[in-house]
XYZ file of C-alpha atoms in Angstrom:
597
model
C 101.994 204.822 250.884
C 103.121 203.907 254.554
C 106.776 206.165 253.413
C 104.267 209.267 254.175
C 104.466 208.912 257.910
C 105.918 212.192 259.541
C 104.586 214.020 256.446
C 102.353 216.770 257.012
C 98.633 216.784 255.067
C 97.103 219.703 255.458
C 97.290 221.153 259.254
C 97.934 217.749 260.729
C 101.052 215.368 261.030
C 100.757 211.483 260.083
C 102.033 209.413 263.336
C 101.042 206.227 262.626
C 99.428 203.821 260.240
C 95.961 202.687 261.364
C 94.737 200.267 258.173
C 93.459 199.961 254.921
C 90.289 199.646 253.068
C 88.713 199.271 250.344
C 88.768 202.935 249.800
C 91.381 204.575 251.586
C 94.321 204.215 254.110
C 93.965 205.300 257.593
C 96.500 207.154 259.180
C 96.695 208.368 263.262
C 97.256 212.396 263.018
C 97.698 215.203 264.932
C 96.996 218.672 264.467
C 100.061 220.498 264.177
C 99.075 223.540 266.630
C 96.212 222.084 268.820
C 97.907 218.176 269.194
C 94.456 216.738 268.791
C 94.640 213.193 267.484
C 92.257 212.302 264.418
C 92.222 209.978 261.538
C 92.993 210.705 258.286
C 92.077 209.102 255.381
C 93.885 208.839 252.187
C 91.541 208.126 249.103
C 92.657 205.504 246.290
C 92.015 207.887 243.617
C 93.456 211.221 242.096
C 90.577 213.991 241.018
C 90.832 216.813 238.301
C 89.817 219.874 239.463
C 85.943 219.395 238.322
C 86.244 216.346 240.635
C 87.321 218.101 243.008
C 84.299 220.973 243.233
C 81.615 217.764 242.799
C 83.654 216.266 245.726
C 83.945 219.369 248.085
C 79.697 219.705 247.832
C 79.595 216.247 248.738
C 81.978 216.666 251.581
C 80.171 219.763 252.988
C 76.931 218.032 253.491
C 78.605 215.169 255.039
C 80.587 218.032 257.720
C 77.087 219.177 258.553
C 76.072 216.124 260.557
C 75.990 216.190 264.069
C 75.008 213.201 266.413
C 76.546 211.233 268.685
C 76.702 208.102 266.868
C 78.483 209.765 263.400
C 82.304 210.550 263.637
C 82.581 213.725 262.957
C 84.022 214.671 259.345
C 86.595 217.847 260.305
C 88.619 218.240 257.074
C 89.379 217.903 253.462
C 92.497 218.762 250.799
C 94.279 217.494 248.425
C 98.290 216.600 248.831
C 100.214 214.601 246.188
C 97.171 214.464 243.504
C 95.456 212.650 246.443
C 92.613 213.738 248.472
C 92.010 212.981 252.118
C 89.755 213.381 254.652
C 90.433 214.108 258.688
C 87.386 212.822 260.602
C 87.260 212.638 264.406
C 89.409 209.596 266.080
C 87.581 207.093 267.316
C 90.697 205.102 269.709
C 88.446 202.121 270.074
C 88.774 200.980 266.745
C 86.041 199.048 264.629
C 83.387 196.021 265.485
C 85.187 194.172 262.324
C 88.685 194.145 264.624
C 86.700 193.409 268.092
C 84.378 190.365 266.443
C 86.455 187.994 265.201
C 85.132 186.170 261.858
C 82.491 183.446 263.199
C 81.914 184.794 266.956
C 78.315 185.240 267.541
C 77.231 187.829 269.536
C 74.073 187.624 272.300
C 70.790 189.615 270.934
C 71.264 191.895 273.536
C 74.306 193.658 272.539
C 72.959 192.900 269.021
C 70.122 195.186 269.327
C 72.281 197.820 271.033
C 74.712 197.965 268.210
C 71.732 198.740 266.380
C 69.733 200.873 268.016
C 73.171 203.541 268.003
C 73.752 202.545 264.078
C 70.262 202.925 262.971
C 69.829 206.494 265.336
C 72.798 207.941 263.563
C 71.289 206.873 259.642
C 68.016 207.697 260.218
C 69.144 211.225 261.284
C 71.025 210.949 258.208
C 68.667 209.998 255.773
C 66.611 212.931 256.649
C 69.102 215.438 256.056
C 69.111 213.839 252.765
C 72.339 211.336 252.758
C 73.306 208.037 252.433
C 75.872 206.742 253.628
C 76.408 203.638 250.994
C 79.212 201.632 252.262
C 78.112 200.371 255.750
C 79.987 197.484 257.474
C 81.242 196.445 260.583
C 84.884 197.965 259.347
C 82.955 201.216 259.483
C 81.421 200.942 262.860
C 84.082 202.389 265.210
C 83.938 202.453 268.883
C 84.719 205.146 271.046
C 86.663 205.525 274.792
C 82.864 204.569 276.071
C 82.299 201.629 273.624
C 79.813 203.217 271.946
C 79.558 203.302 268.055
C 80.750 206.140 266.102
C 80.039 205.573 262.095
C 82.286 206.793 259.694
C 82.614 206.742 255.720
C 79.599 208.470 255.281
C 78.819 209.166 251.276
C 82.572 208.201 250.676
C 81.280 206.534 247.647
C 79.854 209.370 246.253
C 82.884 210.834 245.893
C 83.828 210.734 242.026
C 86.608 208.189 241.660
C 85.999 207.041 244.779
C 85.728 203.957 244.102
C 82.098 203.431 243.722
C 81.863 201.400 240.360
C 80.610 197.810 240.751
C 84.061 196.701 238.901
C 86.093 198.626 241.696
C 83.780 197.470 244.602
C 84.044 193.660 243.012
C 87.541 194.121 242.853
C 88.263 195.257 245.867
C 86.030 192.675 247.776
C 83.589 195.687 249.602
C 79.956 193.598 247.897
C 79.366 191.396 250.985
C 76.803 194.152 252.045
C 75.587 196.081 248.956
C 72.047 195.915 248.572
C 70.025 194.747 245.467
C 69.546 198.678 244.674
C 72.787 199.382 245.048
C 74.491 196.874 242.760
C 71.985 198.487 240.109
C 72.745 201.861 240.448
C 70.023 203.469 242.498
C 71.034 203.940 246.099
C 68.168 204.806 248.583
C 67.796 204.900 252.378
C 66.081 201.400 252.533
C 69.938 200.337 250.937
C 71.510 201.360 254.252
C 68.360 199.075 256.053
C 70.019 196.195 253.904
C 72.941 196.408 255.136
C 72.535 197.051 258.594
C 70.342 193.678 257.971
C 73.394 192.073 256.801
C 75.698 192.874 259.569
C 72.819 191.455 262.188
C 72.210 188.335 260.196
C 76.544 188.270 260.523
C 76.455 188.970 264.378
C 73.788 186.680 265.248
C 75.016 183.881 262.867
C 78.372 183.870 263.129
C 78.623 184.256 258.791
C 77.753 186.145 256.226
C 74.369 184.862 254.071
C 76.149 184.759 250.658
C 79.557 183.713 250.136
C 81.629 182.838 247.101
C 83.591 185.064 244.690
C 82.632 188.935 244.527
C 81.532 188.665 241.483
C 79.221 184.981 242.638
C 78.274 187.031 245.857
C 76.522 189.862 243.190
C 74.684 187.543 241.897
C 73.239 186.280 245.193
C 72.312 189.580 246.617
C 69.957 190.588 243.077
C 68.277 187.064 242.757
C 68.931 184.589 245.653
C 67.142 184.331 249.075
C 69.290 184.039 252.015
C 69.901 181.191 254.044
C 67.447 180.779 256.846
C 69.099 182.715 259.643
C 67.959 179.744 262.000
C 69.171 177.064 260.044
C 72.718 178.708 260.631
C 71.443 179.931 264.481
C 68.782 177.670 265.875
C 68.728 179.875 269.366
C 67.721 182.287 267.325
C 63.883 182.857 267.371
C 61.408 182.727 264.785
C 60.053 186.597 265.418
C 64.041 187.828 265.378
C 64.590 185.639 261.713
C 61.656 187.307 260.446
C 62.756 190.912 261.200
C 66.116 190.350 259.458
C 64.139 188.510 256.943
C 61.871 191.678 256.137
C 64.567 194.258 256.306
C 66.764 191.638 253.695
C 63.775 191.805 251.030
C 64.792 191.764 247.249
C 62.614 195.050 246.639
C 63.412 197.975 248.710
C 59.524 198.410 249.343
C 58.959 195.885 251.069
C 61.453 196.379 254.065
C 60.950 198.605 256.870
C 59.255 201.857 256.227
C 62.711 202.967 257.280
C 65.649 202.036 259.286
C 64.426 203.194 262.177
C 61.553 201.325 262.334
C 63.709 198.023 261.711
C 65.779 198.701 264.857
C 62.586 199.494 266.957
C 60.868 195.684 265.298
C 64.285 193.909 266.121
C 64.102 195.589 270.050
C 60.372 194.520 270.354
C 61.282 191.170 268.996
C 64.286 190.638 271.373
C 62.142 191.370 274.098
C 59.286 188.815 273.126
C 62.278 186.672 272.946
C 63.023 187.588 276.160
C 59.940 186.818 277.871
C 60.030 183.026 277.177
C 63.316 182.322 278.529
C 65.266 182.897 275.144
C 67.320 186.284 275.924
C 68.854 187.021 279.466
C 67.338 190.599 280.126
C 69.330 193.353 282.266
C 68.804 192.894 286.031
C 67.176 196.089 285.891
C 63.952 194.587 284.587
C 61.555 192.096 285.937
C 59.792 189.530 283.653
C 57.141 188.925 286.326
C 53.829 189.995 284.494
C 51.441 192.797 286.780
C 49.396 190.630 288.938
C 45.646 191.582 289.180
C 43.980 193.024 292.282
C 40.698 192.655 293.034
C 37.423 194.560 293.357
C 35.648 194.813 296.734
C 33.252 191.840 295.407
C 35.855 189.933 295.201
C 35.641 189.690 290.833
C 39.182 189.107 289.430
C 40.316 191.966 287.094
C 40.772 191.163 283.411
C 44.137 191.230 282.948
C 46.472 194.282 281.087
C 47.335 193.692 277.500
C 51.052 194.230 277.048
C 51.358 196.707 274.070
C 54.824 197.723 273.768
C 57.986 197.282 276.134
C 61.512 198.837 275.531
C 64.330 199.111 277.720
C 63.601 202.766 277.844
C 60.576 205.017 280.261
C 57.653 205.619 278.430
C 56.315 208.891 279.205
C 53.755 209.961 277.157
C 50.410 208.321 275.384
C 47.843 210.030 273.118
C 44.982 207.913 271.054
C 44.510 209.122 267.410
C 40.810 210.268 266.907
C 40.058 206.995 264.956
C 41.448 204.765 267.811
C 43.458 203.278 265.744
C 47.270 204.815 266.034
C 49.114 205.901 269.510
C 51.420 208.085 269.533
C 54.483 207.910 272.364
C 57.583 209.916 273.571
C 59.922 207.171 274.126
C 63.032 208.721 275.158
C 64.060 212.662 275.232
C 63.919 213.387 271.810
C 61.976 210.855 269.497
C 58.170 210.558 268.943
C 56.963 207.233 267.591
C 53.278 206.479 266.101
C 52.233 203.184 266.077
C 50.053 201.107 264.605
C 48.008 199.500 267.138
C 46.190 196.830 265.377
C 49.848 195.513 263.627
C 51.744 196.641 266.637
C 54.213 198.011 264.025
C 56.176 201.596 264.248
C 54.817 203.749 261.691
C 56.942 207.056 262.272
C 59.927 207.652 264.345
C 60.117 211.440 264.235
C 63.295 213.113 265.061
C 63.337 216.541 264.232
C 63.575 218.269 267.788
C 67.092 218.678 269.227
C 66.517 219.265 272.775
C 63.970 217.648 275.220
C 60.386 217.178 273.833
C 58.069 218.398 276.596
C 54.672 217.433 274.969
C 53.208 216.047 271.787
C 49.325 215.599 271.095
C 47.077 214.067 268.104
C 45.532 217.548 266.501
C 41.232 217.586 267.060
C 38.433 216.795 264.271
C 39.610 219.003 261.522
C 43.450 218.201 262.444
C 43.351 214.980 263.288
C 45.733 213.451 260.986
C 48.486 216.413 262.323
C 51.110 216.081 265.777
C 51.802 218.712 267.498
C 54.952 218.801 269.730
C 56.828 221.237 271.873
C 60.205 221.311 272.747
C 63.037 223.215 275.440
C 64.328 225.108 272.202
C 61.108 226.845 272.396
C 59.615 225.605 269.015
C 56.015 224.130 268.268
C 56.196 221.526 265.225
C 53.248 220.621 263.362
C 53.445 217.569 261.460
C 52.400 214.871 259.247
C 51.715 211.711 261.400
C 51.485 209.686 258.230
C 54.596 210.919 256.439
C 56.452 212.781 259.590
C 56.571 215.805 256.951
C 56.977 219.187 258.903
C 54.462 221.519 258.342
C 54.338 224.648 260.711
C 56.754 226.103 262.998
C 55.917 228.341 266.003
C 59.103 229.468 267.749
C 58.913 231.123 271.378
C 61.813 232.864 272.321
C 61.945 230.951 275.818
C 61.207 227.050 276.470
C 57.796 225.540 276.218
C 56.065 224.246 278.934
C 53.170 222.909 278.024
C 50.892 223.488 275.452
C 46.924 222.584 274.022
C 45.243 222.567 271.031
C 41.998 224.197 270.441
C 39.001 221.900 270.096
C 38.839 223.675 266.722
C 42.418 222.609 265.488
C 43.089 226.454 264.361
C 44.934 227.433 267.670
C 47.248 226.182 270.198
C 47.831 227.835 273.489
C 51.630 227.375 275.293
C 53.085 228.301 278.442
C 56.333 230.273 277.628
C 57.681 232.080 280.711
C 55.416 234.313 282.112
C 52.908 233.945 279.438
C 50.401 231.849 277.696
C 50.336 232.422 274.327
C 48.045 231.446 271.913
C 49.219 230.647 268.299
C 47.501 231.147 265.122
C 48.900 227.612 263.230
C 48.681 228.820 260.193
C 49.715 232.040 260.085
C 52.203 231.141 262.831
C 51.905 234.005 264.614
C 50.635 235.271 268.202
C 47.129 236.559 268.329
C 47.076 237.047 272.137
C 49.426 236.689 275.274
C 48.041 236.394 278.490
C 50.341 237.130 281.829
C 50.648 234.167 283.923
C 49.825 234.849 287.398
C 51.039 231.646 289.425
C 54.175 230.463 290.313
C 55.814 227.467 288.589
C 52.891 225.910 285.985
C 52.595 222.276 286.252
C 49.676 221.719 283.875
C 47.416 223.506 280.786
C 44.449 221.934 279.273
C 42.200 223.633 276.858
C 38.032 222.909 277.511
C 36.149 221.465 274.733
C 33.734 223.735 273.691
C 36.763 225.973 273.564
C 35.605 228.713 276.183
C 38.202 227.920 278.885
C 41.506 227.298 279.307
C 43.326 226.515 282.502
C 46.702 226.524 284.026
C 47.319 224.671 287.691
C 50.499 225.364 289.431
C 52.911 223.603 292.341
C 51.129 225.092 295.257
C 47.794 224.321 294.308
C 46.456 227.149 292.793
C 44.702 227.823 289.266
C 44.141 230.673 286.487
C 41.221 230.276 284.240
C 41.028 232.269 281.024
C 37.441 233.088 280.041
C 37.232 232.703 275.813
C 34.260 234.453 274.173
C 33.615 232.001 271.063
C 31.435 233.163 267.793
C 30.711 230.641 265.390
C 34.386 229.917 263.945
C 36.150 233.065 265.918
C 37.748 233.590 269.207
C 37.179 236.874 270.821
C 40.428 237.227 272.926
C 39.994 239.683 276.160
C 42.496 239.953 278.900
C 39.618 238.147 281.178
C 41.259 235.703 284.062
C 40.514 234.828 287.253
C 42.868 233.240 289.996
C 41.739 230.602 292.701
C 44.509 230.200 295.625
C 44.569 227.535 297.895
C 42.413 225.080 295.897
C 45.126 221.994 297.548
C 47.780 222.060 299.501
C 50.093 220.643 297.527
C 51.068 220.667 293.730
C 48.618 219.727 290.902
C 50.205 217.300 288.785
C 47.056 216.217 286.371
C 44.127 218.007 285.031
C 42.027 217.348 282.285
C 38.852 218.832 281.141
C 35.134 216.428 280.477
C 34.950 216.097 277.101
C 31.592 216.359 277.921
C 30.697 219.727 280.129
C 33.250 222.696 281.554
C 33.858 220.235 284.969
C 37.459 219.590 285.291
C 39.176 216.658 286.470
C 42.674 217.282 288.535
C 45.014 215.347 290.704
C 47.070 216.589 293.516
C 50.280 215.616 295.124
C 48.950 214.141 298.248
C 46.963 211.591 296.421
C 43.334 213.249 295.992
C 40.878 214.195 293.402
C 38.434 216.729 292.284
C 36.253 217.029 290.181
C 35.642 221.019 290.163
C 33.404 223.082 288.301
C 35.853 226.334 288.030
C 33.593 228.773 286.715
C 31.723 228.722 290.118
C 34.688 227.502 292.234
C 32.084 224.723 292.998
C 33.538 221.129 293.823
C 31.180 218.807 292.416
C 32.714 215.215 293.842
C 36.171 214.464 295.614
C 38.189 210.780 294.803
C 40.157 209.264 297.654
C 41.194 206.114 296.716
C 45.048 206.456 295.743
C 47.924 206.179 298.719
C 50.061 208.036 296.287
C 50.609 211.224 294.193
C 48.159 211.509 291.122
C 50.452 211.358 287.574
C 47.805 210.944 285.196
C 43.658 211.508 284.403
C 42.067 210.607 280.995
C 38.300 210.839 280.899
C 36.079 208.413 279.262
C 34.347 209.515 275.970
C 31.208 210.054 277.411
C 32.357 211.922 280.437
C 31.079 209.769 283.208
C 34.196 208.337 284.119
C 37.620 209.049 285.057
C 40.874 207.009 284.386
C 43.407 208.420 287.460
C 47.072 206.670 287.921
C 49.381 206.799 290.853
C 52.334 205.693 291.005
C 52.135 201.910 290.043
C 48.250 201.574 289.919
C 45.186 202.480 287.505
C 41.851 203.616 289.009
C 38.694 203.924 287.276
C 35.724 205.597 289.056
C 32.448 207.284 288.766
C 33.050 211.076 288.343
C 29.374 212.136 289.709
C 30.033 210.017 292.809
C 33.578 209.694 293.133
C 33.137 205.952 293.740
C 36.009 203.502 292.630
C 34.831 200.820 290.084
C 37.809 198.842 289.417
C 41.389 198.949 290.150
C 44.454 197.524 288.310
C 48.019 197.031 289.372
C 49.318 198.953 286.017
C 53.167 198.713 285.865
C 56.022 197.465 287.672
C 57.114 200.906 287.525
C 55.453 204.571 287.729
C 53.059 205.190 285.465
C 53.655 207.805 283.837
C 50.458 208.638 281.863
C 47.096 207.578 280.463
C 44.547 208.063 277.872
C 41.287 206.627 277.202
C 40.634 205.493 273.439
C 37.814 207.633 271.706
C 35.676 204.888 270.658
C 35.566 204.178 274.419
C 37.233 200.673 274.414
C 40.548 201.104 275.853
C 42.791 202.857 278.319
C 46.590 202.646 277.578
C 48.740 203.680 279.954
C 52.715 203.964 280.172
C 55.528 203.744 282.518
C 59.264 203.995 283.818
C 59.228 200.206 283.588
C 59.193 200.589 279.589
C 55.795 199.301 278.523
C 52.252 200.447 277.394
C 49.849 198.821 278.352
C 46.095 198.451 276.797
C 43.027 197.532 279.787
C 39.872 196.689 278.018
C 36.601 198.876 279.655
């Protein structure tokens, strides 16, 4: 069809012939009015006009995607008994035309590639598509070199091309997974083969080979070859990743794609700490060295949890101990599982900056709640990620605390702090803010207080009057001025008694008792400003972090008991397991890190 260069399709002109696939043949256009360049794709098929509806439904849900690792899909018509589709250009053409057959890449640029692929699916898989025909032909690159996927659901579209016989014919089976080839597509399929094209870029080579029709075969009943037998630098934690993800039964692979990119990260950079991978310059593989106590005892030594090449910056232990929960970048939430070090939920549903997120109390405690700059409170599953409640402020949140009850959650929007009925999802009370610039809210445990601490040291408590099960909300506040000089960063209430715990800019700590104004004992020991407190579960210590070192002291006396050198970064925040065992903190460096007490 090359003769239909200079034609026009639709609103846009055909310049140039880009390729051919299995499905279509890409063309360079340009919008006739605006002179934007895009591609358009002309489909190997003709559709009647029933088609053609099932096809435009299809087409409208794949137009609704937006994220920065999906080329956009701008148009659709039909010309000539042919349909095509206009998608955003992407002028740095695919992976398939930059990696020549049998180059291997380096893990590192490995696990980027799929970091951006499996971002873009998994945001796809939760708005409920597929995208069934992934393969380094349909990994573009951008001006920046970044990845832009494209093809989404072309499959789907009847006539497409989606029959086994067609696919076989056309040679597109190399990365069809077991599922697939049967009939019954599913988001795991898409794990499969992202799988395949690591297993390709690592090894140099495909797993199965042969005729389409032998290659079929291979995918529903044989293993593949060990990935080290083909790549002996390879290492035995990075085979077994692509091993899991390339399982025969879609449940037993990665609880979802996600989760597979985030295992083949944490196994690249295991690999990485025993000489294996070359890590970025930016990072140091020089593990924290102890300090040591004033008798002179050596410190046990941190457990390293988790590292990424991204700033941790938030931790928060699940009631049980058993799960943590982390903000890992500006938008995702992950849950692990601590005792399998394994991702169990990447969730993804805010669009703009998440502020906060925290475990819900007894009575919640299988619920996250997290706030974002849109202004919206999420409730959700931790086990499933399933959304359950929405609170929407009309300005961004803040901060925000639960309730020790689970039934409320107080936020600073603006000039307010509201608190939220979660189930009815509505305001029951808002309460004017009287200090500039909040840093800080934490809601007391027996429910009775909740405080706000600002950037020139001053507080607002909120007196609660508490019933049995009810709240008795009364405009009821009192201001202190002048508590520090300089800007409270920290501040968490004993889960014990109404003290409070907070940390100030200049590197001090109180603990304060605010009903009576009363400080109660005063912590010297950091040279830096105070990011973090967590309390112990028994309230007779306090967990404080500066900016590269963890301090645990005596809250009655405010007398240091032992002192780690945390991160090789900031930390960036702390909390002390419930069952008393553990502190894991975070930091810019990328890791969590677990410190046995």
């Amino acid at each position: 069809m090359k003769q239909v260069i200079g034609q026009s399709w639709g609103k846009y002109r055909l310049t140039r012939f880009l390729g051919e696939g299995g499905f279509a043949e890409v063309y360079l256009g340009e919008h006739q009015q605006l002179q934007i360049k895009v591609a358009i794709k002309i489909l190997h098929t003709t559709l009647t006009e029933r088609e053609a509806g099932e096809a435009n439904q299809e087409i409208r849900a794949i137009a609704s995607l937006r994220h920065p690792h999906i080329a956009r899909l701008l148009d659709f018509g039909i010309q000539a008994g042919k349909p095509f589709l206009v998608q955003e250009y992407a002028s740095g053409g695919s992976l398939q035309q930059h990696i020549p057959k049998g180059t291997r890449l380096p893990l590192a640029q490995v696990v980027r590639y799929v970091k951006q692929i499996a971002s873009a699916l998994q945001y796809a898989h939760e708005h409920g598509l597929l995208h069934r025909n992934l393969k380094p032909e349909n990994m573009l690159l951008n001006a920046q070199g970044e990845i832009l996927l494209s093809d989404f659901g072309i499959t789907a579209i009847p006539n497409s091309g989606s029959s086994l016989n067609m696919q076989a014919a056309r040679g597109t089976v190399s990365f069809l997974a077991p599922e697939q080839i049967q009939g019954k597509p599913q988001p795991a399929s898409d794990q499969y083969a992202l799988a395949l094209a690591v297993y390709l870029w690592l090894s140099g080579d495909l797993p199965f080979q042969g005729t389409p029709r032998e290659v079929i075969a291979q995918h529903l009943a044989f293993s593949p070859p060990s990935l080290r037998s083909r790549a002996q630098e390879v290492s035995p934690v990075v085979e077994q990743v692509v091993t899991t993800a390339l399982a025969k039964n879609p449940n037993e692979r990665f609880r979802n794609i996600q989760a597979f990119a985030m295992a083949l990260e944490q196994a690249a950079l295991s690999t990485s700490a025993t000489g294996a991978l070359r890590r970025p310059s930016s990072f140091s593989l020089t593990p924290p060295t102890p300090l040591f106590v004033q008798q002179q005892q050596q410190l046990p030594q941190a457990e390293l949890f988790w590292r990424q090449n991204e700033p941790v910056t938030m931790v928060d232990w699940s009631l049980d101990s058993e799960q943590l929960l982390g903000r890992s970048n500006e938008k995702h939430i992950y849950v692990w599982d601590v005792a399998n070090r394994k991702v169990l939920q990447v969730y993804q549903r805010h669009r703009t900056r998440v502020k906060k997120a925290a475990w819900g109390p007894h009575g919640m405690s299988t619920m996250i709640a997290s706030a974002s700059n849109d202004g919206i409170i999420q409730v959700w599953s931790a086990k499933s990620g399933t959304l359950l409640q929405i609170c929407q402020e009309t300005v961004p949140i803040q901060y925000f605390a639960w309730s020790s009850d689970g039934r409320l959650i107080a936020s600073v929007a603006g000039t307010n702090v509201n608190i939220w009925d979660i189930k009815a999802r509505k305001v029951l009370v808002s309460y004017p803010i009287k200090l500039q610039d909040v840093q800080v809210l934490d809601w007391s445990a027996d429910g009775m207080y909740i405080v706000a601490a600002s950037s020139d040291g001053a507080f607002q408590l909120w007196f609660m009057e508490v019933q049995g099960e009810n709240h008795t909300f009364r405009e009821h506040s009192r201001v202190y001025r002048g508590v520090t000089k300089s800007a409270i960063k920290a501040l968490r209430w004993s889960p014990k008694k109404n003290i409070l715990a907070y940390g100030s800019a200049d590197g001090n700590i109180e603990i304060w008792n605010p009903a009576t104004g009363i400080p109660l004992a005063t912590y010297q020991g950091h040279q830096e400003a105070i990011n973090a407190l967590a309390w112990s579960p028994d309230g007779e210590k306090v967990a404080s972090a500066g900016t590269r070192t963890v301090h645990i002291w005596n809250s009655a006396k405010g007398e240091r008991e032992t002192l780690y050198q945390a991160h090789e970064g900031e930390v960036t925040a702390l909390d002390w397991s419930p069952d008393g065992t553990r502190i894991a903190s975070a930091g810019t460096d990328g890791t969590i890190r677990f410190w046995k007490v």
